[in-house]
mmCIF file of C-alpha atoms and ligand atoms in Angstrom:
data_model
loop_
_atom_site.group_PDB
_atom_site.id
_atom_site.type_symbol
_atom_site.label_atom_id
_atom_site.label_comp_id
_atom_site.label_asym_id
_atom_site.label_seq_id
_atom_site.Cartn_x
_atom_site.Cartn_y
_atom_site.Cartn_z
ATOM 1 C CA MET Q 1446 -70.897 -101.942 -230.886
ATOM 2 C CA ASN Q 1447 -67.884 -104.247 -231.549
ATOM 3 C CA PRO Q 1448 -68.455 -106.986 -234.150
ATOM 4 C CA THR Q 1449 -67.263 -109.375 -231.419
ATOM 5 C CA GLY Q 1450 -68.260 -108.574 -227.856
ATOM 6 C CA ALA Q 1451 -66.172 -108.999 -224.720
ATOM 7 C CA ARG Q 1452 -66.572 -111.943 -222.333
ATOM 8 C CA VAL Q 1453 -65.863 -112.424 -218.608
ATOM 9 C CA VAL Q 1454 -66.484 -115.750 -216.858
ATOM 10 C CA HIS Q 1455 -66.243 -116.039 -213.057
ATOM 11 C CA GLN Q 1456 -65.772 -119.397 -211.384
ATOM 12 C CA GLY Q 1457 -68.079 -119.663 -208.362
ATOM 13 C CA ASP Q 1458 -71.648 -119.810 -207.092
ATOM 14 C CA GLY Q 1459 -74.050 -118.106 -209.500
ATOM 15 C CA VAL Q 1460 -76.681 -117.650 -206.781
ATOM 16 C CA ALA Q 1461 -74.307 -115.769 -204.469
ATOM 17 C CA TRP Q 1462 -73.047 -113.749 -207.435
ATOM 18 C CA LEU Q 1463 -76.584 -112.800 -208.454
ATOM 19 C CA ARG Q 1464 -77.485 -111.809 -204.871
ATOM 20 C CA ASP Q 1465 -74.446 -109.537 -204.660
ATOM 21 C CA THR Q 1466 -74.789 -107.940 -208.108
ATOM 22 C CA THR Q 1467 -77.145 -105.176 -209.147
ATOM 23 C CA LEU Q 1468 -77.401 -105.461 -212.890
ATOM 24 C CA PRO Q 1469 -77.517 -102.238 -214.932
ATOM 25 C CA PRO Q 1470 -80.400 -101.567 -217.374
ATOM 26 C CA ASP Q 1471 -78.405 -102.746 -220.406
ATOM 27 C CA HIS Q 1472 -77.869 -106.231 -218.906
ATOM 28 C CA ALA Q 1473 -80.257 -109.157 -219.381
ATOM 29 C CA VAL Q 1474 -80.114 -112.548 -217.677
ATOM 30 C CA VAL Q 1475 -80.283 -115.421 -220.159
ATOM 31 C CA THR Q 1476 -79.794 -118.707 -218.373
ATOM 32 C CA SER Q 1477 -80.592 -122.364 -218.026
ATOM 33 C CA LEU Q 1478 -81.017 -123.259 -214.344
ATOM 34 C CA PRO Q 1479 -79.438 -126.577 -213.326
ATOM 35 C CA ASP Q 1480 -81.586 -129.687 -213.385
ATOM 36 C CA HIS Q 1481 -82.054 -131.710 -210.163
ATOM 37 C CA SER Q 1482 -79.584 -134.279 -211.517
ATOM 38 C CA GLU Q 1483 -76.881 -131.557 -211.484
ATOM 39 C CA VAL Q 1484 -77.434 -130.656 -207.814
ATOM 40 C CA PRO Q 1485 -78.200 -134.089 -206.282
ATOM 41 C CA LEU Q 1486 -77.381 -133.119 -202.679
ATOM 42 C CA MET Q 1487 -80.564 -130.985 -202.460
ATOM 43 C CA GLY Q 1488 -82.900 -133.923 -203.025
ATOM 44 C CA PHE Q 1489 -85.727 -133.582 -205.501
ATOM 45 C CA GLU Q 1490 -88.128 -131.472 -203.404
ATOM 46 C CA GLY Q 1491 -85.266 -129.272 -202.226
ATOM 47 C CA TRP Q 1492 -84.258 -128.696 -205.845
ATOM 48 C CA ARG Q 1493 -87.848 -127.717 -206.795
ATOM 49 C CA ARG Q 1494 -87.923 -125.045 -204.065
ATOM 50 C CA TRP Q 1495 -84.417 -123.860 -204.961
ATOM 51 C CA PHE Q 1496 -85.319 -123.662 -208.655
ATOM 52 C CA VAL Q 1497 -88.337 -121.414 -207.990
ATOM 53 C CA ASP Q 1498 -86.332 -119.235 -205.561
ATOM 54 C CA VAL Q 1499 -83.448 -118.765 -208.031
ATOM 55 C CA ALA Q 1500 -85.841 -117.913 -210.873
ATOM 56 C CA GLU Q 1501 -87.354 -115.273 -208.557
ATOM 57 C CA LEU Q 1502 -83.907 -113.925 -207.671
ATOM 58 C CA ALA Q 1503 -82.860 -113.660 -211.347
ATOM 59 C CA CYS Q 1504 -86.079 -111.775 -212.175
ATOM 60 C CA ARG Q 1505 -85.509 -109.391 -209.241
ATOM 61 C CA GLN Q 1506 -81.881 -108.653 -210.087
ATOM 62 C CA VAL Q 1507 -82.502 -107.319 -213.610
ATOM 63 C CA ALA Q 1508 -83.484 -103.650 -213.976
ATOM 64 C CA ASP Q 1509 -87.197 -102.767 -214.223
ATOM 65 C CA ASP Q 1510 -87.162 -102.466 -218.035
ATOM 66 C CA ALA Q 1511 -84.754 -105.347 -218.577
ATOM 67 C CA VAL Q 1512 -85.601 -109.010 -219.080
ATOM 68 C CA ALA Q 1513 -84.752 -112.392 -217.587
ATOM 69 C CA VAL Q 1514 -84.876 -115.291 -220.050
ATOM 70 C CA PHE Q 1515 -84.918 -118.964 -219.034
ATOM 71 C CA TYR Q 1516 -84.102 -121.846 -221.364
ATOM 72 C CA GLN Q 1517 -85.401 -125.017 -219.716
ATOM 73 C CA THR Q 1518 -86.063 -128.569 -220.791
ATOM 74 C CA ASP Q 1519 -88.639 -130.487 -218.742
ATOM 75 C CA VAL Q 1520 -87.734 -133.799 -217.133
ATOM 76 C CA LYS Q 1521 -89.589 -136.940 -216.245
ATOM 77 C CA HIS Q 1522 -88.968 -137.949 -212.630
ATOM 78 C CA ASP Q 1523 -90.396 -140.913 -210.792
ATOM 79 C CA GLY Q 1524 -93.227 -141.283 -213.331
ATOM 80 C CA ARG Q 1525 -94.048 -137.553 -213.161
ATOM 81 C CA TRP Q 1526 -93.600 -134.849 -215.759
ATOM 82 C CA ILE Q 1527 -91.753 -131.894 -214.210
ATOM 83 C CA ASP Q 1528 -92.824 -128.728 -216.001
ATOM 84 C CA LYS Q 1529 -89.964 -126.257 -215.594
ATOM 85 C CA ALA Q 1530 -91.888 -123.515 -217.418
ATOM 86 C CA TYR Q 1531 -94.385 -123.669 -214.546
ATOM 87 C CA LEU Q 1532 -91.593 -123.527 -211.968
ATOM 88 C CA VAL Q 1533 -89.813 -120.502 -213.492
ATOM 89 C CA SER Q 1534 -93.196 -118.780 -213.947
ATOM 90 C CA ARG Q 1535 -93.876 -119.206 -210.214
ATOM 91 C CA GLY Q 1536 -90.537 -117.558 -209.432
ATOM 92 C CA ALA Q 1537 -91.184 -114.730 -211.896
ATOM 93 C CA GLU Q 1538 -94.627 -114.079 -210.455
ATOM 94 C CA ALA Q 1539 -93.180 -113.879 -206.945
ATOM 95 C CA ALA Q 1540 -90.745 -111.235 -208.281
ATOM 96 C CA GLY Q 1541 -93.631 -109.198 -209.735
ATOM 97 C CA SER Q 1542 -92.574 -109.946 -213.319
ATOM 98 C CA ALA Q 1543 -94.885 -110.581 -216.261
ATOM 99 C CA THR Q 1544 -94.358 -113.081 -219.066
ATOM 100 C CA LEU Q 1545 -93.430 -111.300 -222.310
ATOM 101 C CA TRP Q 1546 -93.249 -114.498 -224.356
ATOM 102 C CA HIS Q 1547 -93.038 -118.250 -224.085
ATOM 103 C CA LYS Q 1548 -91.392 -120.074 -226.970
ATOM 104 C CA VAL Q 1549 -91.123 -123.777 -227.642
ATOM 105 C CA VAL Q 1550 -88.065 -125.161 -229.428
ATOM 106 C CA CYS Q 1551 -88.345 -128.563 -231.146
ATOM 107 C CA ARG Q 1552 -85.638 -130.975 -230.007
ATOM 108 C CA VAL Q 1553 -86.801 -133.677 -232.447
ATOM 109 C CA PRO Q 1554 -89.191 -133.397 -235.412
ATOM 110 C CA PRO Q 1555 -92.823 -132.719 -234.381
ATOM 111 C CA GLY Q 1556 -94.809 -135.964 -234.228
ATOM 112 C CA SER Q 1557 -91.885 -138.019 -232.867
ATOM 113 C CA ILE Q 1558 -92.196 -139.891 -229.579
ATOM 114 C CA SER Q 1559 -89.355 -139.189 -227.145
ATOM 115 C CA PHE Q 1560 -88.899 -141.617 -224.278
ATOM 116 C CA GLY Q 1561 -86.214 -139.824 -222.312
ATOM 117 C CA ARG Q 1562 -86.152 -136.050 -222.389
ATOM 118 C CA PRO Q 1563 -89.252 -134.336 -223.815
ATOM 119 C CA ALA Q 1564 -89.336 -133.434 -227.507
ATOM 120 C CA TYR Q 1565 -89.199 -129.693 -226.856
ATOM 121 C CA THR Q 1566 -87.486 -127.052 -224.750
ATOM 122 C CA HIS Q 1567 -89.162 -123.950 -223.302
ATOM 123 C CA ILE Q 1568 -87.741 -120.454 -223.514
ATOM 124 C CA LEU Q 1569 -89.566 -117.908 -221.357
ATOM 125 C CA CYS Q 1570 -88.953 -114.164 -221.094
ATOM 126 C CA PHE Q 1571 -90.036 -112.036 -218.116
ATOM 127 C CA SER Q 1572 -89.861 -108.368 -217.166
ATOM 128 C CA ARG Q 1573 -91.251 -106.207 -214.390
ATOM 129 C CA SER Q 1574 -91.917 -103.109 -216.552
ATOM 130 C CA LEU Q 1575 -91.165 -103.786 -220.208
ATOM 131 C CA ARG Q 1576 -94.232 -104.589 -222.323
ATOM 132 C CA LEU Q 1577 -94.367 -105.596 -225.990
ATOM 133 C CA ALA Q 1578 -96.768 -104.268 -228.609
ATOM 134 C CA PRO Q 1579 -98.372 -106.893 -230.906
ATOM 135 C CA GLY Q 1580 -96.103 -105.762 -233.760
ATOM 136 C CA GLN Q 1581 -93.071 -106.796 -231.695
ATOM 137 C CA SER Q 1582 -93.914 -110.495 -231.858
ATOM 138 C CA SER Q 1583 -91.323 -113.078 -232.915
ATOM 139 C CA PRO Q 1584 -91.833 -116.794 -233.739
ATOM 140 C CA ASP Q 1585 -93.302 -118.838 -230.847
ATOM 141 C CA VAL Q 1586 -92.246 -122.221 -232.220
ATOM 142 C CA LEU Q 1587 -88.604 -122.598 -233.226
ATOM 143 C CA PRO Q 1588 -87.905 -125.589 -235.471
ATOM 144 C CA ARG Q 1589 -84.481 -126.566 -234.097
ATOM 145 C CA LEU Q 1590 -82.084 -126.040 -231.198
ATOM 146 C CA GLY Q 1591 -78.953 -125.731 -233.335
ATOM 147 C CA GLU Q 1592 -75.471 -126.793 -232.291
ATOM 148 C CA MET Q 1593 -75.043 -127.858 -228.650
ATOM 149 C CA PRO Q 1594 -71.440 -127.877 -227.329
ATOM 150 C CA TRP Q 1595 -72.417 -130.620 -224.773
ATOM 151 C CA SER Q 1596 -75.505 -132.572 -223.793
ATOM 152 C CA ARG Q 1597 -76.757 -130.008 -221.238
ATOM 153 C CA ALA Q 1598 -76.000 -126.985 -223.394
ATOM 154 C CA MET Q 1599 -78.420 -124.497 -224.821
ATOM 155 C CA GLY Q 1600 -78.840 -124.789 -228.590
ATOM 156 C CA ALA Q 1601 -76.967 -122.120 -230.544
ATOM 157 C CA ASP Q 1602 -79.877 -121.362 -232.933
ATOM 158 C CA ALA Q 1603 -82.241 -120.899 -230.000
ATOM 159 C CA CYS Q 1604 -79.691 -118.568 -228.322
ATOM 160 C CA ASP Q 1605 -79.428 -116.631 -231.555
ATOM 161 C CA ALA Q 1606 -83.212 -116.118 -231.617
ATOM 162 C CA VAL Q 1607 -83.022 -114.774 -228.041
ATOM 163 C CA CYS Q 1608 -80.185 -112.398 -229.008
ATOM 164 C CA SER Q 1609 -82.207 -111.135 -231.994
ATOM 165 C CA PHE Q 1610 -85.067 -110.333 -229.637
ATOM 166 C CA LEU Q 1611 -82.761 -108.580 -227.154
ATOM 167 C CA LEU Q 1612 -81.171 -106.427 -229.867
ATOM 168 C CA ALA Q 1613 -84.468 -105.511 -231.522
ATOM 169 C CA HIS Q 1614 -86.715 -104.948 -228.513
ATOM 170 C CA THR Q 1615 -84.626 -104.236 -225.407
ATOM 171 C CA ALA Q 1616 -81.730 -102.036 -224.295
ATOM 172 C CA CYS Q 1617 -79.704 -105.165 -223.483
ATOM 173 C CA ARG Q 1618 -76.185 -105.204 -224.864
ATOM 174 C CA THR Q 1619 -74.703 -107.516 -222.203
ATOM 175 C CA VAL Q 1620 -75.953 -111.064 -221.667
ATOM 176 C CA VAL Q 1621 -75.499 -112.494 -218.154
ATOM 177 C CA ASP Q 1622 -75.620 -116.245 -217.534
ATOM 178 C CA PRO Q 1623 -75.088 -117.120 -213.831
ATOM 179 C CA PHE Q 1624 -75.076 -120.890 -214.648
ATOM 180 C CA CYS Q 1625 -73.149 -120.638 -217.894
ATOM 181 C CA GLY Q 1626 -71.837 -124.200 -218.318
ATOM 182 C CA LEU Q 1627 -69.641 -124.117 -221.422
ATOM 183 C CA GLY Q 1628 -70.849 -120.607 -222.244
ATOM 184 C CA THR Q 1629 -73.072 -121.234 -225.277
ATOM 185 C CA VAL Q 1630 -75.203 -118.120 -224.904
ATOM 186 C CA LEU Q 1631 -72.123 -116.002 -224.134
ATOM 187 C CA ALA Q 1632 -70.447 -117.179 -227.353
ATOM 188 C CA VAL Q 1633 -73.589 -116.490 -229.385
ATOM 189 C CA ALA Q 1634 -73.996 -113.044 -227.778
ATOM 190 C CA ASN Q 1635 -70.353 -112.227 -228.604
ATOM 191 C CA ARG Q 1636 -70.944 -113.336 -232.192
ATOM 192 C CA ARG Q 1637 -73.820 -110.835 -232.332
ATOM 193 C CA GLY Q 1638 -71.599 -108.036 -230.985
ATOM 194 C CA MET Q 1639 -72.936 -108.124 -227.417
ATOM 195 C CA ASP Q 1640 -70.832 -108.582 -224.278
ATOM 196 C CA GLY Q 1641 -71.198 -111.645 -222.057
ATOM 197 C CA VAL Q 1642 -70.768 -112.253 -218.312
ATOM 198 C CA GLY Q 1643 -70.904 -115.813 -217.019
ATOM 199 C CA VAL Q 1644 -70.651 -117.613 -213.676
ATOM 200 C CA GLU Q 1645 -70.020 -121.351 -213.438
ATOM 201 C CA LEU Q 1646 -69.397 -123.558 -210.397
ATOM 202 C CA SER Q 1647 -67.256 -126.118 -212.225
ATOM 203 C CA ARG Q 1648 -63.689 -124.866 -212.612
ATOM 204 C CA ARG Q 1649 -63.177 -126.917 -215.757
ATOM 205 C CA ARG Q 1650 -66.341 -125.683 -217.454
ATOM 206 C CA ALA Q 1651 -65.680 -122.063 -216.402
ATOM 207 C CA SER Q 1652 -62.289 -122.285 -218.064
ATOM 208 C CA GLN Q 1653 -63.805 -123.763 -221.244
ATOM 209 C CA ALA Q 1654 -66.543 -121.092 -221.235
ATOM 210 C CA ARG Q 1655 -63.898 -118.368 -221.442
ATOM 211 C CA LYS Q 1656 -62.729 -119.795 -224.774
ATOM 212 C CA LEU Q 1657 -65.809 -121.205 -226.527
ATOM 213 C CA VAL Q 1658 -66.186 -119.905 -230.078
ATOM 214 C CA LEU Q 1659 -69.114 -120.930 -232.244
ATOM 215 C CA PRO Q 1660 -68.879 -120.803 -236.037
HETATM 216 C C1 LIG R 3032 -77.969 -126.644 -217.518
HETATM 217 S S1 LIG R 3032 -76.283 -126.413 -217.302
HETATM 218 C C2 LIG R 3032 -75.979 -124.948 -218.210
HETATM 219 C C3 LIG R 3032 -75.479 -125.242 -219.580
HETATM 220 C C4 LIG R 3032 -75.134 -123.981 -220.348
HETATM 221 N N1 LIG R 3032 -76.326 -123.205 -220.637
HETATM 222 C C5 LIG R 3032 -74.390 -124.319 -221.632
HETATM 223 O O1 LIG R 3032 -74.895 -123.987 -222.716
HETATM 224 O O2 LIG R 3032 -73.318 -124.933 -221.534
HETATM 225 C C6 LIG R 3032 -76.194 -125.803 -215.660
HETATM 226 C C7 LIG R 3032 -74.783 -125.457 -215.209
HETATM 227 O O3 LIG R 3032 -74.906 -124.873 -213.922
HETATM 228 C C8 LIG R 3032 -73.752 -125.234 -213.188
HETATM 229 N N2 LIG R 3032 -74.072 -124.997 -211.769
HETATM 230 C C9 LIG R 3032 -74.724 -125.793 -210.893
HETATM 231 N N3 LIG R 3032 -74.863 -125.159 -209.704
HETATM 232 C C10 LIG R 3032 -74.289 -123.938 -209.863
HETATM 233 C C11 LIG R 3032 -74.117 -122.807 -209.008
HETATM 234 N N4 LIG R 3032 -74.585 -122.808 -207.742
HETATM 235 N N5 LIG R 3032 -73.496 -121.710 -209.506
HETATM 236 C C12 LIG R 3032 -73.015 -121.688 -210.775
HETATM 237 N N6 LIG R 3032 -73.136 -122.745 -211.611
HETATM 238 C C13 LIG R 3032 -73.769 -123.825 -211.170
HETATM 239 C C14 LIG R 3032 -73.493 -126.660 -213.580
HETATM 240 O O4 LIG R 3032 -72.122 -126.981 -213.309
HETATM 241 C C15 LIG R 3032 -73.834 -126.623 -215.079
HETATM 242 O O5 LIG R 3032 -72.688 -126.364 -215.833
#
């Protein structure tokens, strides 16, 4: 494996790309599906349905023994708490995938009150066939997100923990993010010697994602 992996970023619709792409067994999806505020034309209920459907699609498009990983931060909307772990789990169940793990990443120190975004982010991993023995466990609570290249980015430390899991417990050597934003997980995967494939609707962000390097 190269010390620095290769990276390809397509500009376009990640849903259409996923539908048209059969991913080989050494590819894993690691993504953060857009929040309703990023796709306002759908309306809130439309976004909820879309979110579950896209989580299902991502779980279906990975190979049987491969994994789909979702990094999602809940939101508060109209006085309601929107649990995105529940929504991706519904999509995964519809795809016939089982949860392999569910991690929580602290966004602020435990015990703090957060008035805007919740104090933690979920990372969930699903597979149709892969199963983990108890000895293959990794930490469930991660103390920090790490560097975030922009406010909606994944945290680099959290991405690194996902890459460690992929390298140790799966055949994945290419990380696929169909909603890659600035490409945080692709840059972290490259740093770990894995290849990265991204799709991003925004032309500007797709261009930035081709170049992002994390220290
Ligand atoms: C939560 S952000 C992802 C951030 C990314 N993980 C990072 O670290 O920069 C979601 C991204 O999905 C993009 N997006 C929204 N709809 C999309 C679509 N249909 N296809 C591809 N990208 C889309 C948005 O432009 C945004 O950059």
